[in-house]
Amino acid sequence: MPPISLYLSTRTPQPEDSKYFDGIFVPYRETVGRVYPEHRNHPYVTFSVLGDTIGLQQHPERAAVAVTGEKALIHENPYDGFAWSWVCPLEPTHRTHLLALLQEVPQDTVVILEDLQFPNERYCACPRCTHDRAHRGPTDLQTWRIRVIQEWWQDIQRVRKGKYAWTLHPDPYALETRFGVDLESLEVDLEFLHFPIYCTSYGLTYWMEILVPAILQRFAQYRVLLELYAEEPPIAGLWKALFVLTKYRPDGIVLYDSRQRYQDLARALVKDRDLQKKVLAIADPVFQDLVERIRSWV
Ligand SMILES: [Zn+2]
């Protein structure tokens, strides 16, 4: 049984991180809109395409708009409850800016595209998109959304031929219908797909037992990396979540962690007898390989 690769996604990479992980993801452009030009030569960079919380504070007219009229802004849209603000996918200034940023990234770098999708099935009904739909002739909202994302992808390919991966909503069955992402129609050659499976505690994990196998089954033709949020949850919860992911054998596990909490995962195994007993009792050779690997970090 091949071991599962382990990656770290961090805003604050430290030289020693690469001793412990198979790859380090650093942000080149975050969902808030912050750009880190110093990161663009790293082997893996995350790149938010349509998230722009900071930019939309100054230019709310660039936001995606729901069919019911609300803008896709964080804190101002209780119906959708977004974690960041979303730009309209047809906004031209934003697109020009993003494509220029992409051109700066070396071809060997894997650009992990984030938020290259519609916010959800209620978007986008801004005047620009309404005009675009009318101009293209009669089509339903779903087909139109897929076409808009296809064109984004083509523009990205035009300005930079290089390695790409794609971060997607952890929704195994509705990427096409809700978000406009139809991977089959894009003829994409991707290094991997990447799904965040986030919780602030991982106290309950039954929902992961449903979601994780469904994602792996649906996207079996791709390499699939699953990401855990590691900055906040208790260490026992993180160990539980690590096992749930391992059980279903993704190609890789990513820890989102800018606080080097991954070292607490290792320390707890040595110090916390109760946790050690629970973790070592799990009879799964691939998981135990992972346990051994993490324990060696102390
Ligand atoms: Zn729009």
mmCIF file with all atom_site columns, N, CA, C and O and ligand atoms in Angstrom, residues 63-65 88-90 124-126 128-129 144, ligand 1:
data_model
loop_
_atom_site.group_PDB
_atom_site.id
_atom_site.type_symbol
_atom_site.label_atom_id
_atom_site.label_alt_id
_atom_site.label_comp_id
_atom_site.label_asym_id
_atom_site.label_entity_id
_atom_site.label_seq_id
_atom_site.pdbx_PDB_ins_code
_atom_site.Cartn_x
_atom_site.Cartn_y
_atom_site.Cartn_z
_atom_site.occupancy
_atom_site.B_iso_or_equiv
_atom_site.pdbx_formal_charge
_atom_site.auth_seq_id
_atom_site.auth_comp_id
_atom_site.auth_asym_id
_atom_site.auth_atom_id
_atom_site.pdbx_PDB_model_num
ATOM   1  N  N  . ALA A 1 63  ? -18.687 43.358 -7.461  1.00 0.00 ? 63  ALA A N  1
ATOM   2  C  CA . ALA A 1 63  ? -19.105 42.106 -6.803  1.00 0.00 ? 63  ALA A CA 1
ATOM   3  C  C  . ALA A 1 63  ? -20.086 41.318 -7.666  1.00 0.00 ? 63  ALA A C  1
ATOM   4  O  O  . ALA A 1 63  ? -20.838 41.889 -8.464  1.00 0.00 ? 63  ALA A O  1
ATOM   5  N  N  . ALA A 1 64  ? -20.072 39.999 -7.483  1.00 0.00 ? 64  ALA A N  1
ATOM   6  C  CA . ALA A 1 64  ? -21.119 39.162 -8.075  1.00 0.00 ? 64  ALA A CA 1
ATOM   7  C  C  . ALA A 1 64  ? -22.442 39.488 -7.374  1.00 0.00 ? 64  ALA A C  1
ATOM   8  O  O  . ALA A 1 64  ? -22.463 39.866 -6.198  1.00 0.00 ? 64  ALA A O  1
ATOM   9  N  N  . VAL A 1 65  ? -23.547 39.360 -8.107  1.00 0.00 ? 65  VAL A N  1
ATOM   10 C  CA . VAL A 1 65  ? -24.867 39.734 -7.576  1.00 0.00 ? 65  VAL A CA 1
ATOM   11 C  C  . VAL A 1 65  ? -25.819 38.538 -7.698  1.00 0.00 ? 65  VAL A C  1
ATOM   12 O  O  . VAL A 1 65  ? -25.874 37.876 -8.746  1.00 0.00 ? 65  VAL A O  1
ATOM   13 N  N  . CYS A 1 88  ? -17.577 39.454 -9.588  1.00 0.00 ? 88  CYS A N  1
ATOM   14 C  CA . CYS A 1 88  ? -18.337 38.941 -10.740 1.00 0.00 ? 88  CYS A CA 1
ATOM   15 C  C  . CYS A 1 88  ? -17.356 38.323 -11.735 1.00 0.00 ? 88  CYS A C  1
ATOM   16 O  O  . CYS A 1 88  ? -16.349 38.938 -12.085 1.00 0.00 ? 88  CYS A O  1
ATOM   17 N  N  . PRO A 1 89  ? -17.625 37.111 -12.205 1.00 0.00 ? 89  PRO A N  1
ATOM   18 C  CA . PRO A 1 89  ? -16.677 36.441 -13.106 1.00 0.00 ? 89  PRO A CA 1
ATOM   19 C  C  . PRO A 1 89  ? -16.450 37.171 -14.440 1.00 0.00 ? 89  PRO A C  1
ATOM   20 O  O  . PRO A 1 89  ? -15.477 36.865 -15.133 1.00 0.00 ? 89  PRO A O  1
ATOM   21 N  N  . LEU A 1 90  ? -17.305 38.094 -14.784 1.00 0.00 ? 90  LEU A N  1
ATOM   22 C  CA . LEU A 1 90  ? -17.094 38.811 -16.058 1.00 0.00 ? 90  LEU A CA 1
ATOM   23 C  C  . LEU A 1 90  ? -16.529 40.215 -15.850 1.00 0.00 ? 90  LEU A C  1
ATOM   24 O  O  . LEU A 1 90  ? -16.420 40.982 -16.805 1.00 0.00 ? 90  LEU A O  1
ATOM   25 N  N  . CYS A 1 124 ? -24.537 34.709 -11.542 1.00 0.00 ? 124 CYS A N  1
ATOM   26 C  CA . CYS A 1 124 ? -24.434 36.116 -11.232 1.00 0.00 ? 124 CYS A CA 1
ATOM   27 C  C  . CYS A 1 124 ? -25.488 36.857 -12.062 1.00 0.00 ? 124 CYS A C  1
ATOM   28 O  O  . CYS A 1 124 ? -25.652 36.577 -13.249 1.00 0.00 ? 124 CYS A O  1
ATOM   29 N  N  . ALA A 1 125 ? -26.183 37.765 -11.391 1.00 0.00 ? 125 ALA A N  1
ATOM   30 C  CA . ALA A 1 125 ? -27.258 38.494 -12.061 1.00 0.00 ? 125 ALA A CA 1
ATOM   31 C  C  . ALA A 1 125 ? -26.978 39.994 -12.063 1.00 0.00 ? 125 ALA A C  1
ATOM   32 O  O  . ALA A 1 125 ? -27.898 40.807 -12.028 1.00 0.00 ? 125 ALA A O  1
ATOM   33 N  N  . CYS A 1 126 ? -25.699 40.356 -12.113 1.00 0.00 ? 126 CYS A N  1
ATOM   34 C  CA . CYS A 1 126 ? -25.361 41.788 -12.203 1.00 0.00 ? 126 CYS A CA 1
ATOM   35 C  C  . CYS A 1 126 ? -25.729 42.273 -13.610 1.00 0.00 ? 126 CYS A C  1
ATOM   36 O  O  . CYS A 1 126 ? -25.954 41.456 -14.509 1.00 0.00 ? 126 CYS A O  1
ATOM   37 N  N  . ARG A 1 128 ? -23.950 43.418 -15.960 1.00 0.00 ? 128 ARG A N  1
ATOM   38 C  CA . ARG A 1 128 ? -22.984 42.936 -16.954 1.00 0.00 ? 128 ARG A CA 1
ATOM   39 C  C  . ARG A 1 128 ? -23.315 41.502 -17.373 1.00 0.00 ? 128 ARG A C  1
ATOM   40 O  O  . ARG A 1 128 ? -23.344 41.177 -18.565 1.00 0.00 ? 128 ARG A O  1
ATOM   41 N  N  . CYS A 1 129 ? -23.588 40.651 -16.399 1.00 0.00 ? 129 CYS A N  1
ATOM   42 C  CA . CYS A 1 129 ? -23.887 39.240 -16.708 1.00 0.00 ? 129 CYS A CA 1
ATOM   43 C  C  . CYS A 1 129 ? -25.255 39.105 -17.373 1.00 0.00 ? 129 CYS A C  1
ATOM   44 O  O  . CYS A 1 129 ? -25.429 38.283 -18.274 1.00 0.00 ? 129 CYS A O  1
ATOM   45 N  N  . TRP A 1 144 ? -24.872 28.673 -19.132 1.00 0.00 ? 144 TRP A N  1
ATOM   46 C  CA . TRP A 1 144 ? -24.146 29.943 -19.255 1.00 0.00 ? 144 TRP A CA 1
ATOM   47 C  C  . TRP A 1 144 ? -22.991 29.993 -18.250 1.00 0.00 ? 144 TRP A C  1
ATOM   48 O  O  . TRP A 1 144 ? -21.878 30.391 -18.590 1.00 0.00 ? 144 TRP A O  1
HETATM 49 ZN ZN . ZN  B 2 .   ? -21.849 39.400 -12.956 1.00 0.00 ? 1   ZN  B ZN 1
#
